[in-house]
CSV table of C-alpha atoms and ligand atoms in Angstrom, one decimal:
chain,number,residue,atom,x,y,z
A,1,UNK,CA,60.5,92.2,16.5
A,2,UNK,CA,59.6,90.1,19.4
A,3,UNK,CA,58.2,92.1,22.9
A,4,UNK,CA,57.8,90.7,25.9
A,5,UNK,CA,55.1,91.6,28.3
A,6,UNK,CA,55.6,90.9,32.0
A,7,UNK,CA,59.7,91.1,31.2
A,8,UNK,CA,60.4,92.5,34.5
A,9,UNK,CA,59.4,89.0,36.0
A,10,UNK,CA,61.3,85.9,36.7
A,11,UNK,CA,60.1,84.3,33.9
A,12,UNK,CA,60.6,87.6,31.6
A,13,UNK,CA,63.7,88.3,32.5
A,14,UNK,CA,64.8,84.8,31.3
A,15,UNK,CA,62.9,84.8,27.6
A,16,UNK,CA,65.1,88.1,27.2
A,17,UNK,CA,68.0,86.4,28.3
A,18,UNK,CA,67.5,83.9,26.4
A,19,UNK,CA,66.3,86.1,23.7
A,20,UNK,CA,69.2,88.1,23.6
A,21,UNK,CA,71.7,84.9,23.6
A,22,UNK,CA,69.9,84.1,20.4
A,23,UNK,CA,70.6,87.6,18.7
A,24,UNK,CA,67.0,88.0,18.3
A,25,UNK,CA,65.5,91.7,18.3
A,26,UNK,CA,62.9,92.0,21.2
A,27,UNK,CA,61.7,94.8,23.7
A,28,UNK,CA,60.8,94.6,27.2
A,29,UNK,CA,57.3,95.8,28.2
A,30,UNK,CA,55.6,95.6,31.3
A,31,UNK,CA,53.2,98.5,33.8
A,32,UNK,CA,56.7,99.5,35.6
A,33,UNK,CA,59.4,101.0,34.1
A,34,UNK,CA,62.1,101.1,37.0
A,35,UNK,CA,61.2,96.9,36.8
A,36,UNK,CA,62.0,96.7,33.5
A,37,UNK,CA,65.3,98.5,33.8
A,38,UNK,CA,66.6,96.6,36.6
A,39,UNK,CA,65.8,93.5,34.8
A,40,UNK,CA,66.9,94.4,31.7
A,41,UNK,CA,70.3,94.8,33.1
A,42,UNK,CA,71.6,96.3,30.0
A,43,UNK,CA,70.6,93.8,27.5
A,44,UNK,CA,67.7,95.6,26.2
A,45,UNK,CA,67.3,99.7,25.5
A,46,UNK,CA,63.8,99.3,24.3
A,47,UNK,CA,62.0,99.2,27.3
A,48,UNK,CA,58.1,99.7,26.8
A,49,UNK,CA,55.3,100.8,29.7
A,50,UNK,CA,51.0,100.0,29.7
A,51,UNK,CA,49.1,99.0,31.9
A,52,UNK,CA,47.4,95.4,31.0
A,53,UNK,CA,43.8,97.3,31.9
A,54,UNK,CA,45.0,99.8,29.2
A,55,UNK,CA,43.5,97.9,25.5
A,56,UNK,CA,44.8,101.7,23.5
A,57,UNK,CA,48.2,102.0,25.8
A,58,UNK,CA,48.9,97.8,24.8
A,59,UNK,CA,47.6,97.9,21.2
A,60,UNK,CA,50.4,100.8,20.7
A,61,UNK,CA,53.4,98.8,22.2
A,62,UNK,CA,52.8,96.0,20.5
A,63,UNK,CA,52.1,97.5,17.2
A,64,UNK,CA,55.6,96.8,15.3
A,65,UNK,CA,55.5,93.4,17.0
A,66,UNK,CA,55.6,90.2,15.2
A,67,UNK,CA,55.0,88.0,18.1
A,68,UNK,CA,54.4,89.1,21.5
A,69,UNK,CA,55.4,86.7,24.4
A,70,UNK,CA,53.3,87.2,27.5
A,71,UNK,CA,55.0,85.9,31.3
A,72,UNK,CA,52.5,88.2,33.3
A,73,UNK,CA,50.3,86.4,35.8
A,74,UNK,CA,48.0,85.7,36.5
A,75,UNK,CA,46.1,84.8,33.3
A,76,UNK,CA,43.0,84.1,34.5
A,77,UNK,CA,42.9,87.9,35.8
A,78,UNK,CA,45.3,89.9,32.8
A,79,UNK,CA,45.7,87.6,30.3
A,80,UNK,CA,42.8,88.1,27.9
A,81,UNK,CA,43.2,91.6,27.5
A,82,UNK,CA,47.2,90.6,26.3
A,83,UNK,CA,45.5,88.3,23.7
A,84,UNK,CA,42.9,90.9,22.8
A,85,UNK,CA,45.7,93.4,22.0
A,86,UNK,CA,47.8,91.5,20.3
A,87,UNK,CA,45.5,90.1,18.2
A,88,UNK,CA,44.6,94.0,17.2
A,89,UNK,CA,47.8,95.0,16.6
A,90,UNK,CA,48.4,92.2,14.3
A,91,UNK,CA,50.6,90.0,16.3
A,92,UNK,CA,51.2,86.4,17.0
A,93,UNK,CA,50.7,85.7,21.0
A,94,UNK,CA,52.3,83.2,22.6
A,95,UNK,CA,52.4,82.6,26.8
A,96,UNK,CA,53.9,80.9,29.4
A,97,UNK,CA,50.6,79.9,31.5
A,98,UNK,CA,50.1,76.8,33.0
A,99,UNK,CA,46.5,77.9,33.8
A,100,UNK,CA,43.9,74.7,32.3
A,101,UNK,CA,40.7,77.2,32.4
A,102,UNK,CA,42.4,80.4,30.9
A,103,UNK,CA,43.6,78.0,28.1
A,104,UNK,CA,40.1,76.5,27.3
A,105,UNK,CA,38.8,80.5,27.2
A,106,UNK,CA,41.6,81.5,24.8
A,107,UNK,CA,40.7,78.6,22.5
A,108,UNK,CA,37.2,78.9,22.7
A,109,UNK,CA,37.2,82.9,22.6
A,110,UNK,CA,39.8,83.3,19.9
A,111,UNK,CA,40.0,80.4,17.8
A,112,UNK,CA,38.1,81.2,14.8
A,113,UNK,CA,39.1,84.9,14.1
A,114,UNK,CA,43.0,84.3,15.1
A,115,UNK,CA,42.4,81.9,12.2
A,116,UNK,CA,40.3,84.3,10.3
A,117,UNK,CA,43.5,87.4,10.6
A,118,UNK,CA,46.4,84.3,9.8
A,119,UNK,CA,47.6,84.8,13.4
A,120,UNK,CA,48.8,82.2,15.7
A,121,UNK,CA,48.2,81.8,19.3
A,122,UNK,CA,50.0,79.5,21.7
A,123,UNK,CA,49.5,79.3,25.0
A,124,UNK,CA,51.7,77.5,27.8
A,125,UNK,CA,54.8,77.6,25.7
A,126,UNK,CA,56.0,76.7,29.3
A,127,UNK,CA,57.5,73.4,30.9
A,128,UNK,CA,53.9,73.1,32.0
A,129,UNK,CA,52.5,72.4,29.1
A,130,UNK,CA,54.9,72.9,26.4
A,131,UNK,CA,56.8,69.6,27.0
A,132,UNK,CA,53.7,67.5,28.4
A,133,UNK,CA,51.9,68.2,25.2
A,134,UNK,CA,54.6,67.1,22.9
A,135,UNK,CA,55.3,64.1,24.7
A,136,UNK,CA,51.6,63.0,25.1
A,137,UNK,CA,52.0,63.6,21.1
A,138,UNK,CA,54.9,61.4,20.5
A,139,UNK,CA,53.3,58.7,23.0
A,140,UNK,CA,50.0,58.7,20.9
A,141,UNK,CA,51.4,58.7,17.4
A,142,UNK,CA,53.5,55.8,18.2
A,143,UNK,CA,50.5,53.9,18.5
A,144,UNK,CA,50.0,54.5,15.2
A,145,UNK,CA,45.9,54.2,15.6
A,146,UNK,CA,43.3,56.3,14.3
A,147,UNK,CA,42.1,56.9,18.2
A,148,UNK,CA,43.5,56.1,21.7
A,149,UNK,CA,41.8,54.2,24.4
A,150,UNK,CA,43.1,57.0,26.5
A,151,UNK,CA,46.5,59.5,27.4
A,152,UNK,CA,47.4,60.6,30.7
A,153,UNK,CA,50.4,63.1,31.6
A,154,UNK,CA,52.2,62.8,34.7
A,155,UNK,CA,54.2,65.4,36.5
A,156,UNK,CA,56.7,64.9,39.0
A,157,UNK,CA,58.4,68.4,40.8
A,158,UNK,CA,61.2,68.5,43.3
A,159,UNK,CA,62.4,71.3,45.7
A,160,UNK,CA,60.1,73.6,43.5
A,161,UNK,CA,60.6,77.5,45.3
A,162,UNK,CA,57.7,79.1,43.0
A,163,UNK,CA,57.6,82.6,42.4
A,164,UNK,CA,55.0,85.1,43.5
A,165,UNK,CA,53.4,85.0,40.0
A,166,UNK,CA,53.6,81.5,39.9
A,167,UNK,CA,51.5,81.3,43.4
A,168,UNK,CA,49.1,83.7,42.6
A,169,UNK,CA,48.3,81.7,39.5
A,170,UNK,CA,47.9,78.6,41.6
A,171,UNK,CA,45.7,80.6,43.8
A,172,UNK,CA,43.9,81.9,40.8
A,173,UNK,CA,43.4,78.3,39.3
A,174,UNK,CA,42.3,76.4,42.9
A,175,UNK,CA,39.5,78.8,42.9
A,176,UNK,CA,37.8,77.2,39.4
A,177,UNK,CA,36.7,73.9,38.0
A,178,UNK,CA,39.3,71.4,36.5
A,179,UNK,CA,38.2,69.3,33.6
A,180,UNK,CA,39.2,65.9,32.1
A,181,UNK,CA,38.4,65.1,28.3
A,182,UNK,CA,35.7,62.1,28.4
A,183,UNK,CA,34.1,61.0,24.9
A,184,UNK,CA,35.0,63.8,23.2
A,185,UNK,CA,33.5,66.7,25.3
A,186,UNK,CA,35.1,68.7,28.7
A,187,UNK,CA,34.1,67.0,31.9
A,188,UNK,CA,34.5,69.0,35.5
A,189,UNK,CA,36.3,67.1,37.6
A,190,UNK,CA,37.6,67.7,40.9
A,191,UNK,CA,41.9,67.7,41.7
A,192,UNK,CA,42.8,64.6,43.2
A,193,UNK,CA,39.7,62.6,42.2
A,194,UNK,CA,41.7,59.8,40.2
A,195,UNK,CA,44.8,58.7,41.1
A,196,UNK,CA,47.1,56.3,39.1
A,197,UNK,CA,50.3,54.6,40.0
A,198,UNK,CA,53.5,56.6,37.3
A,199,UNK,CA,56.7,55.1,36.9
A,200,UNK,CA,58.8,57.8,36.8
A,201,UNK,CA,62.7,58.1,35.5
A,202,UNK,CA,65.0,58.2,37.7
A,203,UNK,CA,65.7,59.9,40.6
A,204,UNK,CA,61.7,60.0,40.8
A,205,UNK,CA,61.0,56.2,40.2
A,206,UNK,CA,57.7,54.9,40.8
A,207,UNK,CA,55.4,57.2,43.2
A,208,UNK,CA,51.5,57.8,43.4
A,209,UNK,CA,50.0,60.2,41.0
A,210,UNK,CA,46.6,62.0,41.6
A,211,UNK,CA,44.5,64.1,39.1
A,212,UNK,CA,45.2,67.9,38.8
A,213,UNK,CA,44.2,70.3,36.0
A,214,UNK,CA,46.9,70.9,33.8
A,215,UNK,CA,46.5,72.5,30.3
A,216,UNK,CA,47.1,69.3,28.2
A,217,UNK,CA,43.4,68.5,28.5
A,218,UNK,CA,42.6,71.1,26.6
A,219,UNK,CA,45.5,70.8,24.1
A,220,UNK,CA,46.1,67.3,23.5
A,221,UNK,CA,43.3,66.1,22.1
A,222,UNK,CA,43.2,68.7,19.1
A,223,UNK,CA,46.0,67.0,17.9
A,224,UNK,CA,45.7,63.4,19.3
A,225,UNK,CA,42.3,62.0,19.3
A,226,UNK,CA,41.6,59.8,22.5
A,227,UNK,CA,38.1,58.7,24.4
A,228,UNK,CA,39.7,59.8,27.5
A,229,UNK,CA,42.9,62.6,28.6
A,230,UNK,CA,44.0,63.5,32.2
A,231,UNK,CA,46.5,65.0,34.1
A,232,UNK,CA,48.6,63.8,36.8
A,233,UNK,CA,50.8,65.1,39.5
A,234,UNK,CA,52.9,62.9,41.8
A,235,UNK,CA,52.1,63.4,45.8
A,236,UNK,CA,55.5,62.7,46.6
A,237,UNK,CA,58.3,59.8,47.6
A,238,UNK,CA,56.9,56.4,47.3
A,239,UNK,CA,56.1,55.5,51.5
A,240,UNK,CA,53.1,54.3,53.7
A,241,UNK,CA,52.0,57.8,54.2
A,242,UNK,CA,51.8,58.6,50.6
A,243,UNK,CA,50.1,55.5,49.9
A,244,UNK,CA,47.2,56.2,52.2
A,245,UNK,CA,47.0,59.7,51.1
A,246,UNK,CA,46.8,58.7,48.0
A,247,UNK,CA,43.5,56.1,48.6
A,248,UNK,CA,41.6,58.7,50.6
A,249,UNK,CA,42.4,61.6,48.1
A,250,UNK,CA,39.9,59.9,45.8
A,251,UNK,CA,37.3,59.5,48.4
A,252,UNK,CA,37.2,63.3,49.8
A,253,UNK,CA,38.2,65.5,47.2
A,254,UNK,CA,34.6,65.6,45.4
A,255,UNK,CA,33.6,67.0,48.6
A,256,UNK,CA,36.6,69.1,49.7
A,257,UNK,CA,36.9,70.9,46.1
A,258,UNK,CA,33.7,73.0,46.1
A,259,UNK,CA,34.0,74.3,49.7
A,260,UNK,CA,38.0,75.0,48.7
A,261,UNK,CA,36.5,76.9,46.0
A,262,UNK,CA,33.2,78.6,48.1
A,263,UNK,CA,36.4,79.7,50.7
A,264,UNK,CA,38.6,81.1,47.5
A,265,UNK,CA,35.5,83.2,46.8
A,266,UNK,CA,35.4,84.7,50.2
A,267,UNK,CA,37.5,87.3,52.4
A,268,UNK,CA,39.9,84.8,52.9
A,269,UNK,CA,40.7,84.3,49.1
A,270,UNK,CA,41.5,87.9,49.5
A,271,UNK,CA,43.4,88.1,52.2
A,272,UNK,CA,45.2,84.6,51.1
A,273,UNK,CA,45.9,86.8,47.7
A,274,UNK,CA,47.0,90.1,49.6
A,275,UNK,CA,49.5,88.2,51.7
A,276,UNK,CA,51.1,86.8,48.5
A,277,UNK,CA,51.3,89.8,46.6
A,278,UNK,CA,52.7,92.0,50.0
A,279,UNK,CA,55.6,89.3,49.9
A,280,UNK,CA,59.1,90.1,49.4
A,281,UNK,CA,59.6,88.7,45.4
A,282,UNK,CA,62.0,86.2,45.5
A,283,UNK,CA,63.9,84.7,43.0
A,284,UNK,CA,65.0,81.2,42.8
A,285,UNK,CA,68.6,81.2,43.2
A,286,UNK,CA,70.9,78.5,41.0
A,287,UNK,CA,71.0,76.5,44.4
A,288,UNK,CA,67.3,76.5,44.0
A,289,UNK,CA,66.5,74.8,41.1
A,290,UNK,CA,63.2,72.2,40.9
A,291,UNK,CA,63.9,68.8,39.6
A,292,UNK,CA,60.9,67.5,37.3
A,293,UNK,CA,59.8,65.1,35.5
A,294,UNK,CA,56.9,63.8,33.1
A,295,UNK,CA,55.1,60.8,31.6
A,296,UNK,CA,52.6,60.8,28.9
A,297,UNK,CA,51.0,57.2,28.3
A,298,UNK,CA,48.7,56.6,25.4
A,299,UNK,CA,46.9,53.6,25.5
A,300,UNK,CA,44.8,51.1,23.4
A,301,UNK,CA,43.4,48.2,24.3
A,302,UNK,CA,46.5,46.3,25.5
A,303,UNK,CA,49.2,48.2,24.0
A,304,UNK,CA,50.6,51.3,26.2
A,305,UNK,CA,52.9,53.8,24.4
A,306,UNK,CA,54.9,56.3,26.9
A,307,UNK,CA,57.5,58.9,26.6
A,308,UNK,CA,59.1,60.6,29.4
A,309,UNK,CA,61.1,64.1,30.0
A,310,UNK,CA,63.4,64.9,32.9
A,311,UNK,CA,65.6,67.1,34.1
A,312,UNK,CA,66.0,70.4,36.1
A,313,UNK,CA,65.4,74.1,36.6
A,314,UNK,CA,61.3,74.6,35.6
A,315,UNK,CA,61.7,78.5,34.7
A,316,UNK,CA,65.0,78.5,32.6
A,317,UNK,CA,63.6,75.5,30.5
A,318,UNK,CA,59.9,77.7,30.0
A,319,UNK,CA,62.2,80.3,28.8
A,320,UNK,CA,63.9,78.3,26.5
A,321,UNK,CA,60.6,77.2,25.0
A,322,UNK,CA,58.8,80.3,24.6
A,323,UNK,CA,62.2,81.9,23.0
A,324,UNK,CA,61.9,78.7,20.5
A,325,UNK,CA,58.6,79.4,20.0
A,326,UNK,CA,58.5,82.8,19.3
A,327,UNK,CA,61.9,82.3,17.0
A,328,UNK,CA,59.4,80.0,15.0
A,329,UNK,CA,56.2,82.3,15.1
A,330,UNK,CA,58.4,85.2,13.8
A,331,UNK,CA,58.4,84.9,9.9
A,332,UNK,CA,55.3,83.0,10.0
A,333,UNK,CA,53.2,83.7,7.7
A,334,UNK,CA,50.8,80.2,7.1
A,335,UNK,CA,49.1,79.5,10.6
A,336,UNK,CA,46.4,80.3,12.0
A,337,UNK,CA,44.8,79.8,14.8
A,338,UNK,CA,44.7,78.7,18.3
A,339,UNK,CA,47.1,76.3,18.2
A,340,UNK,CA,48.9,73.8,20.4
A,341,UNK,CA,52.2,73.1,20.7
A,342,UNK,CA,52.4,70.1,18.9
A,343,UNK,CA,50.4,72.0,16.3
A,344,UNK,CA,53.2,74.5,15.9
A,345,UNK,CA,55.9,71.9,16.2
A,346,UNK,CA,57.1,68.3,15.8
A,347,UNK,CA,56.6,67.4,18.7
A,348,UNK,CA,60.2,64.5,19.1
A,349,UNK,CA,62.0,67.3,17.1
A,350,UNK,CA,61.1,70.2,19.4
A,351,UNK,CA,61.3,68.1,22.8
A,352,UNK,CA,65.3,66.7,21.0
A,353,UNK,CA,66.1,70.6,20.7
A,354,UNK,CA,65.1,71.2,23.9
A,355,UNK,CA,66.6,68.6,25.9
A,356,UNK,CA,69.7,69.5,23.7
A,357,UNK,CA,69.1,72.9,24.8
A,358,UNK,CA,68.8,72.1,28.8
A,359,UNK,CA,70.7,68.6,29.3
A,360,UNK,CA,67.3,67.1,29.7
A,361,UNK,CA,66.8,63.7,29.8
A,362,UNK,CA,63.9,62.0,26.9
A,363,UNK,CA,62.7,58.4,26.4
A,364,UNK,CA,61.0,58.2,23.2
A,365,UNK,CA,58.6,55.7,22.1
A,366,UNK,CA,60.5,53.4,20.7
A,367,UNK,CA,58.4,52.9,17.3
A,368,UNK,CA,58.6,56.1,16.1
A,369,UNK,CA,60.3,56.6,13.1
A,370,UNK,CA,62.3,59.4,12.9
A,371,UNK,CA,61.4,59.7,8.7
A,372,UNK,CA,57.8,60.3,9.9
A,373,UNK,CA,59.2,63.4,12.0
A,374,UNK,CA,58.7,66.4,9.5
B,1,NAP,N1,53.5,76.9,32.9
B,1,NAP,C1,54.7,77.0,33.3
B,1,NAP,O1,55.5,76.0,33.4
B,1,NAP,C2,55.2,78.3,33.8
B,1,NAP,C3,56.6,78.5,34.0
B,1,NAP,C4,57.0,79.8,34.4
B,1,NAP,C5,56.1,80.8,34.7
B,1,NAP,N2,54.8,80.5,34.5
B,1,NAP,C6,53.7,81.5,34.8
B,1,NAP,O2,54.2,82.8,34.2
B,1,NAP,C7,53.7,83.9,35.1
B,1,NAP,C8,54.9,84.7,35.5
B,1,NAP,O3,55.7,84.0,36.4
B,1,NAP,P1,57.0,84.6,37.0
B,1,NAP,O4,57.8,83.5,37.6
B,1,NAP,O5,57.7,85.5,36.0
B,1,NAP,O6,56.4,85.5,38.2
B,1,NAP,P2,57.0,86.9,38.8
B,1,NAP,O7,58.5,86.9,38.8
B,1,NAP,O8,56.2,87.1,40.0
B,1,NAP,O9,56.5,88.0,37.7
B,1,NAP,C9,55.2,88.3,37.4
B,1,NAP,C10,55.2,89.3,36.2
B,1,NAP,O10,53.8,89.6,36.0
B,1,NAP,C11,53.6,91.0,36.0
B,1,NAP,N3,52.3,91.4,36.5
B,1,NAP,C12,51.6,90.9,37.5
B,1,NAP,N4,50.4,91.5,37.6
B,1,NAP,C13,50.3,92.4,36.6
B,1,NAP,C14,49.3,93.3,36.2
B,1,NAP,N5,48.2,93.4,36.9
B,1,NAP,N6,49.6,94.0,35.1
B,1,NAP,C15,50.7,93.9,34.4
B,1,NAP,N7,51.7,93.1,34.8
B,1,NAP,C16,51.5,92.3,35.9
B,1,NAP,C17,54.7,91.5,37.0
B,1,NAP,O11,54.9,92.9,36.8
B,1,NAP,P3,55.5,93.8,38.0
B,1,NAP,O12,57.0,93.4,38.0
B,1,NAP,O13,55.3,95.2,37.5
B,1,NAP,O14,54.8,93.4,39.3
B,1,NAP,C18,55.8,90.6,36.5
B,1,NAP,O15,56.4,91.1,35.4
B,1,NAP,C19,53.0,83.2,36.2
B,1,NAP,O16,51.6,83.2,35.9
B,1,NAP,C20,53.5,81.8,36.3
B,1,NAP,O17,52.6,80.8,36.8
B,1,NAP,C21,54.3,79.3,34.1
């Protein structure tokens, strides 16, 4: 039994979707029960209420769980008591943040007794970070080298229409410290401090990256040791204007980011926050989809290694992955742990069944062998 919390989201409603499409038995849980039936639409009668304050109200619904999947955002405010519940009610978690400083809580909080009950936790089983992390993996294992000089992940997003979750979490993440991994420890770093120039597939091509904080900092390098791992995000087409921004970026956002985050923490965070949330929820429409697309590099000395991922429509492909994922978690009985997703995974067989999945497109690093897969 599979139960989703936060199914009467965007996200949510997809996982079921995709959920039911796999004959998988899974409930719908949420704090709103007229939600939950309108997005169930029929494909689910178990439809489960609590409140995410609620630790008794949670522990209950999830009880006769195997895995629970959590889409509600966002984490930095609800997700720990999700993890907390699930974890006493004897459940894998898994989640579709894309929050860097909730994930470096949940493995620092929860690593050693989710390893001590033999219960697995996986956060971002999203397109952000899901398919970052396994591509960074396949990038750094075809160097085939104890440790890498460094691995960067690059993002690329078109005509993106986020949903109100999805902007509250941004809010939510603007207002805290990014970090890159430097010499084996966490370094705070401010967004757009670094840029680097990405040559992205096609119809991205090359463009001006700069530094944001995306999850695979904290992920990557459980799996792939490296002196140095950022994350990247593209400003835009390749022009003048871009260009320049991307040269004074660098310069001002050591300065910028701590007053960004001083504002956040005043009245106009909150009114910022209640104008989001007093919204109309939209959903994006199949016109709407994003485009994306992502480069991880690994390098050493000389040699760079990269493997990209392309394609379209950000939330059906998170749903895709966390239904994968929580198909994988559901007779598991080995694991422990907070684990990544390349821990969970091979990380070329998982980002083939997903681009199978999604008509996605993925260059591989062409060394790898495909023996050395399983
Ligand atoms: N990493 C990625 O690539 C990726 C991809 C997709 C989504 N996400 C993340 O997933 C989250 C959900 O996104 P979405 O697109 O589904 O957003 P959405 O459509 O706005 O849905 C938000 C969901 O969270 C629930 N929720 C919000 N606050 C809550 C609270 N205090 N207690 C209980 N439930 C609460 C909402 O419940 P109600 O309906 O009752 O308001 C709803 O089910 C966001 O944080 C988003 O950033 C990440």
């Amino acid at each position: 039994m599979i139960v989703i919390y936060g199914a009467s989201g965007h996200t949510g409603s997809l996982i079921a979707e995709a959920l039911f499409e796999h004959k998988l038995e899974f409930a719908m849980a949420g704090r709103d029960l007229q939600k939950l039936e309108t997005a169930a639409a029929g494909r689910c009668q178990d439809l489960r209420c609590a409140l995410a304050n609620d630790h008794q109200a949670l522990v209950q619904i999830f009880e006769d769980a195997d895995v629970v999947v959590n889409c509600a955002g966002p984490f930095g405010l609800i997700g720990e008591s999700v993890v907390r519940a699930a974890l006493e009610a004897d459940c894998h978690y898994i989640d579709t943040t894309g929050e860097q400083d909730f994930v470096r809580s949940i493995y620092e909080q929860f690593e050693s007794s989710a390893r001590a009950a033999g219960r697995v936790i996986v956060n971002a089983c999203a397109f952000e970070v899901a398919l970052g992390d396994w591509a960074a993996h396949a990038a750094a294992a075809a160097l085939d080298a104890p440790i890498a000089d460094s691995i960067t992940v690059s993002y690329a997003v078109e005509n993106m229409k986020p949903t109100k979750g999805t902007q509250l979490s941004i809010l939510d993440a603007m207002g805290k410290p990014g970090y890159r991994w430097d010499d084996d420890r966490w370094i705070p770093v401010s967004p757009g401090a670094q840029r680097l120039e990405v040559d992205y597939p096609e119809p991205f091509g090359p463009r001006i990256a700069l530094s944001f904080p995306s999850p695979e900092v904290i992920t990557v390098p459980r799996h792939s040791p490296a002196k140095h791992v950022q994350t990247f995000i593209s400003l835009g087409q390749d022009n003048p204007f871009t260009r320049a921004a991307g040269m004074v970026a660098p310069v001002l956002a050591p300065v910028l980011t701590p007053l960004l985050g001083s504002l956040l923490r005043t009245s106009l965070g909150s009114i910022a926050e209640s104008t989001i949330r007093a919204a109309e929820s939209k959903r994006p429409s199949d016109g709407q989809v994003a485009r994306f697309a992502i480069v991880a590099e690994a390098t050493l000395g000389d040699r760079v290694s990269r493997c990209a991922v392309a394609g379209e429509d950000i939330y059906r492909v998170s749903a895709g992955i966390a239904c994968l994922a929580a198909e994988r978690l559901q007779n598991e009985g080995e694991l422990g742990g907070v684990l990544a997703p390349s821990e969970l995974f091979p990380a070329v067989l998982a980002l083939e069944e997903i681009a199978g999945q999604h008509a996605l497109f993925i260059e591989l690093p062409a060394t790898i062998e495909r023996s050395e897969l399983t």
